[in-house]
Every structure is written in structure tokens, then in C-alpha cells.
Amino acid sequence: MATQTLSHCYEEIIEWCWASEHELITNPHWTSCYLIDGLLIDTGAPGGVEDFRKFVNSLGTQKIQACILTHTHEDHAGGAHMLQNEFNVPIYASEKAIPILKTGYTYPEYRQVVWGEDGVLPVDVKLLPNPISSMSGKYTFHIIPIPGHAPEQVALIEKQQEWVFVSDGIQTKYKRIFGKTSNIQEDISQIYQSIRTLNQFTEGMMDLTLFLPGGKLFGKDLISEKLEELWNLRQEVQELNSQGNSVDEIVRKIFGEQDIFALFTHGELSKKNLILSIISWINN
Ligand SMILES: [Zn+2]
């Protein structure tokens, strides 16, 4: 397992990152949690619980006053059960996330390889207030629904500091998405709309910092770049579609032949899912 603890913004933000180091995974796939003045955003993956416990212990007592889950995916909600049961930390999430987190769930083997085998254990989760203040009242986070990657997903924005926590709400490159038979059904038109919402909400924030998993920090430009990338992709698919190309031909012409992820995930995470989602975006 790989872990790293980073600090950002004059040590006001502690980021704890975790990735599994399974032999099948060539590049570490990081998940991150952030601690800001007593508020913890996300909890890592089920496979990282032991390391996460060490991290929480290293902070000393009373350091985490509350925890917010951005969405229910295992790499963000995986440590919530432990945090609640061993450290008595209240867990908050959006309305749509609550029933999923209260029952917990398991996930397929290819995701167990990356995020651990234990599944997401049930958590007694409370409705996330909007806005929510940090422990000393120093920071206030506005909650913005950003569906698309997950229907229940939210972003947290601290307007004064111009901090934006999007977790998986923005990907650095759109090449493939979850779909087919997966319990994760990503929707590219919703992802696009959610990035537009973020763009509107952050208008005029020239020093904006976007926090993406794995210690990746970006400025405001990433938002407009992603809008452009997705719109261009839509145009490209639309053109190939109107020329009578099949879905497979469109996939091949845009992204090339190989899709190792599609093989590994039985088509649940694939380039084809992305093209199919763009086609239904065009048709709606
Ligand atoms: Zn996710």
C-alpha cells in the first residue's frame, strides 16, 4: 500500500492520500481525504482502513469534529464505518447518499483489486447541512450538487479562500466512463452540466484552487478546459454519428483500438460507455 500526507495552503489543509499497490495495477490510483480545521472530507477506501486508522491516530484526539462524504463510492466512503465506530465522528452526506450509506454495499472483484475486499460497511449518516462551518468557524463551505459521476455527488466550496473540493467530479482526461452493468452509471451530459454549474459558482474567483485526488491542485483554467474538451468530443461524435459510423467505429476513430480497462472490467469501465453516453446526450 502507498500512503502520503501532504499539506496545502500554509498547512491549513492536510491531505491524506492512499493507493493500493497490487501487482495488476501499473500506476497507483490515488484516493484522498482532506482535513480542514476539524472537518474531514472523505475517508479513503475499504482496503486503506488500517492506514487510515494510523493517520487519524497520528492527529491526536479531537482533531476531527465531523466528516463529510462527497459521494458513496468505495474509494471515498470506505473508512467511514471505522471512523464513526472507533472515533465517534459524526458522518454527513447528501440526501441521495444516505440510503446507500445506511445499507452499505459490495462491489465487483476488479474493483476489490484496487480498493480492497471488505465492501462499504453501513454507516449511520446524517443529512449534510448547507452551508457547513469548520470547527472554529474560520471557514464556511457551500455545498453544490454535481451529479454525473454519481447522482448523489456534491462539491464543497469555500468562497473566501477560493477552495473547491470536487473529489471525482472532474477528471483530468475524459477517455472512458463507468456504465453497462455497473452500479456506477456515469452520465457525460450531467458531468458537463455540473462542470458548468461549478464554472458559474466560481465566477470571478481568480485565485481558485481545485483539489483533485492524489495531491493534484489546479487553477480555474481546468474548469474551462474541461468544458471545451467535452464539448469538442461531443461535436466529434456528432459528426461521426451523422456520417453513419457505428458506435464501435466511433470509439476506434476517436480513441483507437485497445481498451485494456474494458477487458479488465467486463465492459463496465470503457471508452465505449463514454461514446454511448455522448450519443444519448446528442439525442436528448
Ligand atoms: Zn467516485
PDB file of C-alpha atoms and ligand atoms in Angstrom:
ATOM      1  CA  MET A   1       0.000   0.000   0.000  1.00  0.00           C
ATOM      2  CA  ALA A   2       1.142   3.538  -0.632  1.00  0.00           C
ATOM      3  CA  THR A   3       0.223   6.487   1.528  1.00  0.00           C
ATOM      4  CA  GLN A   4       1.295  10.098   1.544  1.00  0.00           C
ATOM      5  CA  THR A   5       0.372  13.035   3.730  1.00  0.00           C
ATOM      6  CA  LEU A   6       0.583  16.451   2.113  1.00  0.00           C
ATOM      7  CA  SER A   7      -0.133  19.924   3.374  1.00  0.00           C
ATOM      8  CA  HIS A   8      -1.545  22.787   1.345  1.00  0.00           C
ATOM      9  CA  CYS A   9      -2.356  26.474   1.774  1.00  0.00           C
ATOM     10  CA  TYR A  10       0.056  27.279   4.634  1.00  0.00           C
ATOM     11  CA  GLU A  11      -0.758  23.984   6.352  1.00  0.00           C
ATOM     12  CA  GLU A  12      -4.441  24.864   6.698  1.00  0.00           C
ATOM     13  CA  ILE A  13      -5.279  21.754   4.664  1.00  0.00           C
ATOM     14  CA  ILE A  14      -3.883  18.296   5.354  1.00  0.00           C
ATOM     15  CA  GLU A  15      -4.385  15.855   2.502  1.00  0.00           C
ATOM     16  CA  TRP A  16      -4.024  12.141   3.175  1.00  0.00           C
ATOM     17  CA  CYS A  17      -3.665  10.003   0.051  1.00  0.00           C
ATOM     18  CA  TRP A  18      -3.892   6.254  -0.295  1.00  0.00           C
ATOM     19  CA  ALA A  19      -3.362   3.862  -3.196  1.00  0.00           C
ATOM     20  CA  SER A  20      -3.139   0.106  -3.311  1.00  0.00           C
ATOM     21  CA  GLU A  21      -0.011  -1.438  -4.789  1.00  0.00           C
ATOM     22  CA  HIS A  22      -1.440  -4.597  -6.277  1.00  0.00           C
ATOM     23  CA  GLU A  23       0.734  -6.264  -8.916  1.00  0.00           C
ATOM     24  CA  LEU A  24      -2.036  -5.804 -11.504  1.00  0.00           C
ATOM     25  CA  ILE A  25      -2.044  -2.035 -11.049  1.00  0.00           C
ATOM     26  CA  THR A  26       0.702  -0.363 -13.019  1.00  0.00           C
ATOM     27  CA  ASN A  27       0.010   3.230 -11.989  1.00  0.00           C
ATOM     28  CA  PRO A  28      -1.136   3.929  -8.429  1.00  0.00           C
ATOM     29  CA  HIS A  29      -4.754   5.086  -8.418  1.00  0.00           C
ATOM     30  CA  TRP A  30      -4.933   7.575  -5.557  1.00  0.00           C
ATOM     31  CA  THR A  31      -7.834   8.479  -3.342  1.00  0.00           C
ATOM     32  CA  SER A  32      -7.624  11.457  -0.993  1.00  0.00           C
ATOM     33  CA  CYS A  33      -9.187  12.860   2.166  1.00  0.00           C
ATOM     34  CA  TYR A  34      -8.732  16.426   3.357  1.00  0.00           C
ATOM     35  CA  LEU A  35      -8.726  17.766   6.894  1.00  0.00           C
ATOM     36  CA  ILE A  36      -9.502  21.456   7.247  1.00  0.00           C
ATOM     37  CA  ASP A  37      -9.987  22.966  10.715  1.00  0.00           C
ATOM     38  CA  GLY A  38     -11.736  19.903  12.161  1.00  0.00           C
ATOM     39  CA  LEU A  39     -13.719  18.986   9.042  1.00  0.00           C
ATOM     40  CA  LEU A  40     -12.699  15.855   7.211  1.00  0.00           C
ATOM     41  CA  ILE A  41     -13.741  15.443   3.591  1.00  0.00           C
ATOM     42  CA  ASP A  42     -13.983  11.740   2.588  1.00  0.00           C
ATOM     43  CA  THR A  43     -12.473   8.663   4.221  1.00  0.00           C
ATOM     44  CA  GLY A  44     -10.475   6.639   1.675  1.00  0.00           C
ATOM     45  CA  ALA A  45     -11.098   3.060   0.549  1.00  0.00           C
ATOM     46  CA  PRO A  46     -12.004  -0.142   2.469  1.00  0.00           C
ATOM     47  CA  GLY A  47      -8.536  -1.528   1.668  1.00  0.00           C
ATOM     48  CA  GLY A  48      -6.967   1.526   3.279  1.00  0.00           C
ATOM     49  CA  VAL A  49      -8.775   1.378   6.634  1.00  0.00           C
ATOM     50  CA  GLU A  50      -5.713   0.214   8.593  1.00  0.00           C
ATOM     51  CA  ASP A  51      -3.582   3.034   7.187  1.00  0.00           C
ATOM     52  CA  PHE A  52      -6.446   5.481   7.648  1.00  0.00           C
ATOM     53  CA  ARG A  53      -6.711   4.500  11.328  1.00  0.00           C
ATOM     54  CA  LYS A  54      -2.979   5.233  11.732  1.00  0.00           C
ATOM     55  CA  PHE A  55      -3.471   8.627  10.094  1.00  0.00           C
ATOM     56  CA  VAL A  56      -6.404   9.520  12.367  1.00  0.00           C
ATOM     57  CA  ASN A  57      -4.430   8.391  15.449  1.00  0.00           C
ATOM     58  CA  SER A  58      -1.445  10.466  14.353  1.00  0.00           C
ATOM     59  CA  LEU A  59      -3.605  13.603  14.511  1.00  0.00           C
ATOM     60  CA  GLY A  60      -4.268  13.203  18.239  1.00  0.00           C
ATOM     61  CA  THR A  61      -7.699  13.305  19.817  1.00  0.00           C
ATOM     62  CA  GLN A  62     -10.471  15.719  18.930  1.00  0.00           C
ATOM     63  CA  LYS A  63      -8.827  16.697  15.659  1.00  0.00           C
ATOM     64  CA  ILE A  64     -11.760  15.535  13.540  1.00  0.00           C
ATOM     65  CA  GLN A  65     -15.034  17.098  14.573  1.00  0.00           C
ATOM     66  CA  ALA A  66     -17.136  15.952  11.632  1.00  0.00           C
ATOM     67  CA  CYS A  67     -16.740  14.089   8.370  1.00  0.00           C
ATOM     68  CA  ILE A  68     -18.387  14.828   5.033  1.00  0.00           C
ATOM     69  CA  LEU A  69     -18.648  12.234   2.282  1.00  0.00           C
ATOM     70  CA  THR A  70     -18.677  13.763  -1.212  1.00  0.00           C
ATOM     71  CA  HIS A  71     -20.306  10.622  -2.659  1.00  0.00           C
ATOM     72  CA  THR A  72     -20.840   6.956  -1.863  1.00  0.00           C
ATOM     73  CA  HIS A  73     -18.107   5.323  -3.989  1.00  0.00           C
ATOM     74  CA  GLU A  74     -15.903   2.894  -2.070  1.00  0.00           C
ATOM     75  CA  ASP A  75     -12.734   4.953  -2.512  1.00  0.00           C
ATOM     76  CA  HIS A  76     -14.375   7.861  -0.652  1.00  0.00           C
ATOM     77  CA  ALA A  77     -16.755   6.204   1.821  1.00  0.00           C
ATOM     78  CA  GLY A  78     -14.609   3.161   2.651  1.00  0.00           C
ATOM     79  CA  GLY A  79     -13.277   4.390   6.005  1.00  0.00           C
ATOM     80  CA  ALA A  80     -16.488   5.990   7.300  1.00  0.00           C
ATOM     81  CA  HIS A  81     -17.681   2.952   9.291  1.00  0.00           C
ATOM     82  CA  MET A  82     -14.377   2.737  11.178  1.00  0.00           C
ATOM     83  CA  LEU A  83     -14.242   6.498  11.774  1.00  0.00           C
ATOM     84  CA  GLN A  84     -17.737   6.512  13.231  1.00  0.00           C
ATOM     85  CA  ASN A  85     -17.351   3.363  15.343  1.00  0.00           C
ATOM     86  CA  GLU A  86     -13.821   3.804  16.666  1.00  0.00           C
ATOM     87  CA  PHE A  87     -13.553   7.597  16.856  1.00  0.00           C
ATOM     88  CA  ASN A  88     -17.188   8.554  17.301  1.00  0.00           C
ATOM     89  CA  VAL A  89     -17.046  11.077  14.455  1.00  0.00           C
ATOM     90  CA  PRO A  90     -20.434  12.123  13.000  1.00  0.00           C
ATOM     91  CA  ILE A  91     -20.696  11.450   9.252  1.00  0.00           C
ATOM     92  CA  TYR A  92     -22.627  13.750   6.890  1.00  0.00           C
ATOM     93  CA  ALA A  93     -23.682  13.205   3.281  1.00  0.00           C
ATOM     94  CA  SER A  94     -26.211  14.428   0.725  1.00  0.00           C
ATOM     95  CA  GLU A  95     -29.831  13.251   0.813  1.00  0.00           C
ATOM     96  CA  LYS A  96     -29.362  10.856  -2.109  1.00  0.00           C
ATOM     97  CA  ALA A  97     -26.262   9.322  -0.495  1.00  0.00           C
ATOM     98  CA  ILE A  98     -27.934   8.494   2.828  1.00  0.00           C
ATOM     99  CA  PRO A  99     -29.894   5.311   1.898  1.00  0.00           C
ATOM    100  CA  ILE A 100     -26.871   3.855   0.066  1.00  0.00           C
ATOM    101  CA  LEU A 101     -24.539   4.512   3.007  1.00  0.00           C
ATOM    102  CA  LYS A 102     -27.013   3.265   5.614  1.00  0.00           C
ATOM    103  CA  THR A 103     -27.172  -0.167   3.996  1.00  0.00           C
ATOM    104  CA  GLY A 104     -23.619  -0.393   2.667  1.00  0.00           C
ATOM    105  CA  TYR A 105     -22.743  -2.422  -0.395  1.00  0.00           C
ATOM    106  CA  THR A 106     -20.246  -4.764  -2.042  1.00  0.00           C
ATOM    107  CA  TYR A 107     -18.610  -4.278  -5.423  1.00  0.00           C
ATOM    108  CA  PRO A 108     -17.110  -6.491  -8.162  1.00  0.00           C
ATOM    109  CA  GLU A 109     -13.779  -8.234  -7.954  1.00  0.00           C
ATOM    110  CA  TYR A 110     -11.923  -5.932 -10.345  1.00  0.00           C
ATOM    111  CA  ARG A 111     -12.739  -3.011  -8.019  1.00  0.00           C
ATOM    112  CA  GLN A 112     -11.739  -5.101  -4.983  1.00  0.00           C
ATOM    113  CA  VAL A 113      -8.288  -5.409  -6.546  1.00  0.00           C
ATOM    114  CA  VAL A 114      -7.969  -1.628  -6.487  1.00  0.00           C
ATOM    115  CA  TRP A 115      -9.924  -0.611  -3.367  1.00  0.00           C
ATOM    116  CA  GLY A 116      -9.985  -3.658  -1.082  1.00  0.00           C
ATOM    117  CA  GLU A 117     -12.267  -6.610  -0.493  1.00  0.00           C
ATOM    118  CA  ASP A 118     -14.336  -5.596   2.507  1.00  0.00           C
ATOM    119  CA  GLY A 119     -17.064  -3.581   0.788  1.00  0.00           C
ATOM    120  CA  VAL A 120     -18.547  -0.340   2.098  1.00  0.00           C
ATOM    121  CA  LEU A 121     -19.842  -1.121   5.584  1.00  0.00           C
ATOM    122  CA  PRO A 122     -23.074   0.558   6.775  1.00  0.00           C
ATOM    123  CA  VAL A 123     -22.799   3.998   8.386  1.00  0.00           C
ATOM    124  CA  ASP A 124     -25.336   5.948  10.401  1.00  0.00           C
ATOM    125  CA  VAL A 125     -25.127   9.065   8.285  1.00  0.00           C
ATOM    126  CA  LYS A 126     -26.741  12.479   8.846  1.00  0.00           C
ATOM    127  CA  LEU A 127     -28.011  14.969   6.280  1.00  0.00           C
ATOM    128  CA  LEU A 128     -25.289  17.404   5.278  1.00  0.00           C
ATOM    129  CA  PRO A 129     -26.219  21.000   6.175  1.00  0.00           C
ATOM    130  CA  ASN A 130     -25.631  23.716   3.574  1.00  0.00           C
ATOM    131  CA  PRO A 131     -23.508  25.687   4.264  1.00  0.00           C
ATOM    132  CA  ILE A 132     -21.364  23.906   6.855  1.00  0.00           C
ATOM    133  CA  SER A 133     -18.776  25.669   9.038  1.00  0.00           C
ATOM    134  CA  SER A 134     -15.420  24.321  10.174  1.00  0.00           C
ATOM    135  CA  MET A 135     -14.678  23.675  13.868  1.00  0.00           C
ATOM    136  CA  SER A 136     -13.526  27.190  14.849  1.00  0.00           C
ATOM    137  CA  GLY A 137     -15.929  28.856  12.433  1.00  0.00           C
ATOM    138  CA  LYS A 138     -12.987  30.057  10.371  1.00  0.00           C
ATOM    139  CA  TYR A 139     -14.172  28.503   7.129  1.00  0.00           C
ATOM    140  CA  THR A 140     -17.609  28.066   5.568  1.00  0.00           C
ATOM    141  CA  PHE A 141     -18.250  25.510   2.872  1.00  0.00           C
ATOM    142  CA  HIS A 142     -21.088  25.795   0.400  1.00  0.00           C
ATOM    143  CA  ILE A 143     -22.438  22.509  -0.875  1.00  0.00           C
ATOM    144  CA  ILE A 144     -23.056  22.261  -4.620  1.00  0.00           C
ATOM    145  CA  PRO A 145     -24.741  19.170  -6.104  1.00  0.00           C
ATOM    146  CA  ILE A 146     -22.620  17.929  -9.019  1.00  0.00           C
ATOM    147  CA  PRO A 147     -24.334  14.780 -10.382  1.00  0.00           C
ATOM    148  CA  GLY A 148     -22.917  12.880 -13.358  1.00  0.00           C
ATOM    149  CA  HIS A 149     -20.060  10.840 -11.906  1.00  0.00           C
ATOM    150  CA  ALA A 150     -22.514   9.805  -9.165  1.00  0.00           C
ATOM    151  CA  PRO A 151     -26.113  11.077  -8.745  1.00  0.00           C
ATOM    152  CA  GLU A 152     -25.541  11.943  -5.060  1.00  0.00           C
ATOM    153  CA  GLN A 153     -22.245  13.764  -5.513  1.00  0.00           C
ATOM    154  CA  VAL A 154     -21.523  17.189  -4.026  1.00  0.00           C
ATOM    155  CA  ALA A 155     -18.663  19.667  -4.284  1.00  0.00           C
ATOM    156  CA  LEU A 156     -17.566  21.848  -1.348  1.00  0.00           C
ATOM    157  CA  ILE A 157     -16.633  25.452  -1.985  1.00  0.00           C
ATOM    158  CA  GLU A 158     -15.009  27.882   0.458  1.00  0.00           C
ATOM    159  CA  LYS A 159     -15.723  31.229  -1.188  1.00  0.00           C
ATOM    160  CA  GLN A 160     -13.325  33.431   0.806  1.00  0.00           C
ATOM    161  CA  GLN A 161     -10.358  31.122   0.284  1.00  0.00           C
ATOM    162  CA  GLU A 162     -11.494  30.154  -3.228  1.00  0.00           C
ATOM    163  CA  TRP A 163     -11.039  26.461  -2.427  1.00  0.00           C
ATOM    164  CA  VAL A 164     -13.049  23.921  -4.429  1.00  0.00           C
ATOM    165  CA  PHE A 165     -13.178  20.250  -3.434  1.00  0.00           C
ATOM    166  CA  VAL A 166     -14.664  18.211  -6.277  1.00  0.00           C
ATOM    167  CA  SER A 167     -13.356  14.691  -5.490  1.00  0.00           C
ATOM    168  CA  ASP A 168     -14.159  12.724  -8.698  1.00  0.00           C
ATOM    169  CA  GLY A 169     -16.495  15.387 -10.109  1.00  0.00           C
ATOM    170  CA  ILE A 170     -13.856  16.469 -12.629  1.00  0.00           C
ATOM    171  CA  GLN A 171     -11.459  14.052 -14.317  1.00  0.00           C
ATOM    172  CA  THR A 172      -8.179  15.291 -15.749  1.00  0.00           C
ATOM    173  CA  LYS A 173      -8.920  13.462 -19.008  1.00  0.00           C
ATOM    174  CA  TYR A 174     -12.215  12.079 -20.348  1.00  0.00           C
ATOM    175  CA  LYS A 175     -11.383   8.784 -22.059  1.00  0.00           C
ATOM    176  CA  ARG A 176     -13.738   6.255 -20.512  1.00  0.00           C
ATOM    177  CA  ILE A 177     -16.595   6.112 -18.016  1.00  0.00           C
ATOM    178  CA  PHE A 178     -18.499   3.563 -15.944  1.00  0.00           C
ATOM    179  CA  GLY A 179     -21.731   2.173 -17.362  1.00  0.00           C
ATOM    180  CA  LYS A 180     -23.102  -1.082 -18.791  1.00  0.00           C
ATOM    181  CA  THR A 181     -23.956  -3.397 -15.855  1.00  0.00           C
ATOM    182  CA  SER A 182     -22.037  -1.435 -13.191  1.00  0.00           C
ATOM    183  CA  ASN A 183     -23.685   0.017 -10.077  1.00  0.00           C
ATOM    184  CA  ILE A 184     -21.792   3.165 -11.113  1.00  0.00           C
ATOM    185  CA  GLN A 185     -23.624   4.750 -14.043  1.00  0.00           C
ATOM    186  CA  GLU A 186     -21.813   7.862 -15.189  1.00  0.00           C
ATOM    187  CA  ASP A 187     -23.638  10.362 -17.382  1.00  0.00           C
ATOM    188  CA  ILE A 188     -21.483  12.634 -19.510  1.00  0.00           C
ATOM    189  CA  SER A 189     -24.152  15.273 -20.184  1.00  0.00           C
ATOM    190  CA  GLN A 190     -24.722  15.593 -16.426  1.00  0.00           C
ATOM    191  CA  ILE A 191     -20.961  15.778 -15.862  1.00  0.00           C
ATOM    192  CA  TYR A 192     -20.828  18.615 -18.399  1.00  0.00           C
ATOM    193  CA  GLN A 193     -23.756  20.431 -16.751  1.00  0.00           C
ATOM    194  CA  SER A 194     -22.161  20.025 -13.304  1.00  0.00           C
ATOM    195  CA  ILE A 195     -18.860  21.499 -14.517  1.00  0.00           C
ATOM    196  CA  ARG A 196     -20.890  24.410 -15.936  1.00  0.00           C
ATOM    197  CA  THR A 197     -22.539  24.842 -12.534  1.00  0.00           C
ATOM    198  CA  LEU A 198     -19.090  24.941 -10.915  1.00  0.00           C
ATOM    199  CA  ASN A 199     -17.988  27.454 -13.537  1.00  0.00           C
ATOM    200  CA  GLN A 200     -20.916  29.744 -12.708  1.00  0.00           C
ATOM    201  CA  PHE A 201     -20.488  29.396  -8.946  1.00  0.00           C
ATOM    202  CA  THR A 202     -16.787  30.227  -9.106  1.00  0.00           C
ATOM    203  CA  GLU A 203     -17.103  33.167 -11.479  1.00  0.00           C
ATOM    204  CA  GLY A 204     -14.643  35.897 -10.562  1.00  0.00           C
ATOM    205  CA  MET A 205     -12.547  33.640  -8.303  1.00  0.00           C
ATOM    206  CA  MET A 206      -9.217  34.321  -9.941  1.00  0.00           C
ATOM    207  CA  ASP A 207      -7.070  32.543  -7.323  1.00  0.00           C
ATOM    208  CA  LEU A 208      -9.191  29.452  -7.241  1.00  0.00           C
ATOM    209  CA  THR A 209      -7.656  26.137  -6.157  1.00  0.00           C
ATOM    210  CA  LEU A 210      -9.309  22.936  -7.332  1.00  0.00           C
ATOM    211  CA  PHE A 211      -8.403  19.874  -5.276  1.00  0.00           C
ATOM    212  CA  LEU A 212      -8.377  16.586  -7.183  1.00  0.00           C
ATOM    213  CA  PRO A 213      -7.380  13.211  -5.637  1.00  0.00           C
ATOM    214  CA  GLY A 214      -3.699  12.342  -5.329  1.00  0.00           C
ATOM    215  CA  GLY A 215      -2.362  15.772  -4.405  1.00  0.00           C
ATOM    216  CA  LYS A 216      -3.344  17.279  -7.740  1.00  0.00           C
ATOM    217  CA  LEU A 217      -4.063  21.001  -7.473  1.00  0.00           C
ATOM    218  CA  PHE A 218      -5.402  23.037 -10.373  1.00  0.00           C
ATOM    219  CA  GLY A 219      -6.486  26.598 -11.060  1.00  0.00           C
ATOM    220  CA  LYS A 220      -9.692  27.928 -12.567  1.00  0.00           C
ATOM    221  CA  ASP A 221      -8.455  27.155 -16.096  1.00  0.00           C
ATOM    222  CA  LEU A 222      -9.139  23.465 -15.599  1.00  0.00           C
ATOM    223  CA  ILE A 223     -12.886  24.171 -15.473  1.00  0.00           C
ATOM    224  CA  SER A 224     -12.988  25.929 -18.843  1.00  0.00           C
ATOM    225  CA  GLU A 225     -10.557  23.407 -20.341  1.00  0.00           C
ATOM    226  CA  LYS A 226     -12.813  20.503 -19.360  1.00  0.00           C
ATOM    227  CA  LEU A 227     -15.914  22.254 -20.725  1.00  0.00           C
ATOM    228  CA  GLU A 228     -14.115  22.759 -24.017  1.00  0.00           C
ATOM    229  CA  GLU A 229     -12.777  19.197 -24.091  1.00  0.00           C
ATOM    230  CA  LEU A 230     -16.222  17.670 -23.506  1.00  0.00           C
ATOM    231  CA  TRP A 231     -17.966  19.963 -25.982  1.00  0.00           C
ATOM    232  CA  ASN A 232     -15.348  19.202 -28.665  1.00  0.00           C
ATOM    233  CA  LEU A 233     -15.729  15.494 -28.014  1.00  0.00           C
ATOM    234  CA  ARG A 234     -19.497  15.849 -28.394  1.00  0.00           C
ATOM    235  CA  GLN A 235     -19.042  17.649 -31.743  1.00  0.00           C
ATOM    236  CA  GLU A 236     -16.641  14.977 -32.951  1.00  0.00           C
ATOM    237  CA  VAL A 237     -19.031  12.154 -32.027  1.00  0.00           C
ATOM    238  CA  GLN A 238     -21.963  14.014 -33.571  1.00  0.00           C
ATOM    239  CA  GLU A 239     -20.118  14.347 -36.871  1.00  0.00           C
ATOM    240  CA  LEU A 240     -19.018  10.702 -36.999  1.00  0.00           C
ATOM    241  CA  ASN A 241     -22.513   9.629 -35.984  1.00  0.00           C
ATOM    242  CA  SER A 242     -24.168  11.659 -38.735  1.00  0.00           C
ATOM    243  CA  GLN A 243     -21.751  10.120 -41.272  1.00  0.00           C
ATOM    244  CA  GLY A 244     -23.258   6.738 -40.414  1.00  0.00           C
ATOM    245  CA  ASN A 245     -20.392   5.290 -38.330  1.00  0.00           C
ATOM    246  CA  SER A 246     -21.339   2.568 -35.860  1.00  0.00           C
ATOM    247  CA  VAL A 247     -20.641   3.047 -32.135  1.00  0.00           C
ATOM    248  CA  ASP A 248     -17.597   0.750 -32.349  1.00  0.00           C
ATOM    249  CA  GLU A 249     -16.272   2.660 -35.339  1.00  0.00           C
ATOM    250  CA  ILE A 250     -16.667   5.956 -33.490  1.00  0.00           C
ATOM    251  CA  VAL A 251     -14.800   4.529 -30.478  1.00  0.00           C
ATOM    252  CA  ARG A 252     -11.983   3.332 -32.726  1.00  0.00           C
ATOM    253  CA  LYS A 253     -11.723   6.556 -34.715  1.00  0.00           C
ATOM    254  CA  ILE A 254     -11.575   8.745 -31.605  1.00  0.00           C
ATOM    255  CA  PHE A 255      -9.764   6.646 -29.025  1.00  0.00           C
ATOM    256  CA  GLY A 256      -8.052   3.842 -31.005  1.00  0.00           C
ATOM    257  CA  GLU A 257      -8.427   0.092 -30.890  1.00  0.00           C
ATOM    258  CA  GLN A 258      -7.229  -1.026 -27.468  1.00  0.00           C
ATOM    259  CA  ASP A 259      -9.155  -0.671 -24.223  1.00  0.00           C
ATOM    260  CA  ILE A 260      -7.453  -2.730 -21.538  1.00  0.00           C
ATOM    261  CA  PHE A 261      -9.819  -1.322 -18.887  1.00  0.00           C
ATOM    262  CA  ALA A 262     -12.865  -2.617 -20.780  1.00  0.00           C
ATOM    263  CA  LEU A 263     -11.365  -6.119 -20.752  1.00  0.00           C
ATOM    264  CA  PHE A 264     -10.416  -5.974 -17.093  1.00  0.00           C
ATOM    265  CA  THR A 265     -13.843  -4.613 -16.020  1.00  0.00           C
ATOM    266  CA  HIS A 266     -16.026  -6.695 -18.375  1.00  0.00           C
ATOM    267  CA  GLY A 267     -17.019  -3.507 -20.158  1.00  0.00           C
ATOM    268  CA  GLU A 268     -18.143  -1.681 -17.001  1.00  0.00           C
ATOM    269  CA  LEU A 269     -15.422   0.963 -17.414  1.00  0.00           C
ATOM    270  CA  SER A 270     -14.832   1.640 -21.090  1.00  0.00           C
ATOM    271  CA  LYS A 271     -14.325   4.063 -23.940  1.00  0.00           C
ATOM    272  CA  LYS A 272     -17.494   2.648 -25.499  1.00  0.00           C
ATOM    273  CA  ASN A 273     -19.578   3.670 -22.451  1.00  0.00           C
ATOM    274  CA  LEU A 274     -18.330   7.222 -22.940  1.00  0.00           C
ATOM    275  CA  ILE A 275     -19.294   7.274 -26.636  1.00  0.00           C
ATOM    276  CA  LEU A 276     -22.727   5.749 -25.857  1.00  0.00           C
ATOM    277  CA  SER A 277     -23.320   8.381 -23.188  1.00  0.00           C
ATOM    278  CA  ILE A 278     -22.323  11.169 -25.615  1.00  0.00           C
ATOM    279  CA  ILE A 279     -24.721   9.777 -28.230  1.00  0.00           C
ATOM    280  CA  SER A 280     -27.627   9.870 -25.774  1.00  0.00           C
ATOM    281  CA  TRP A 281     -26.552  13.425 -24.831  1.00  0.00           C
ATOM    282  CA  ILE A 282     -26.762  14.368 -28.556  1.00  0.00           C
ATOM    283  CA  ASN A 283     -30.166  12.685 -28.921  1.00  0.00           C
ATOM    284  CA  ASN A 284     -31.730  14.393 -25.904  1.00  0.00           C
TER     285      ASN A 284
HETATM  286 ZN    ZN B   1     -16.209   8.248  -7.438  1.00  0.00          ZN
END
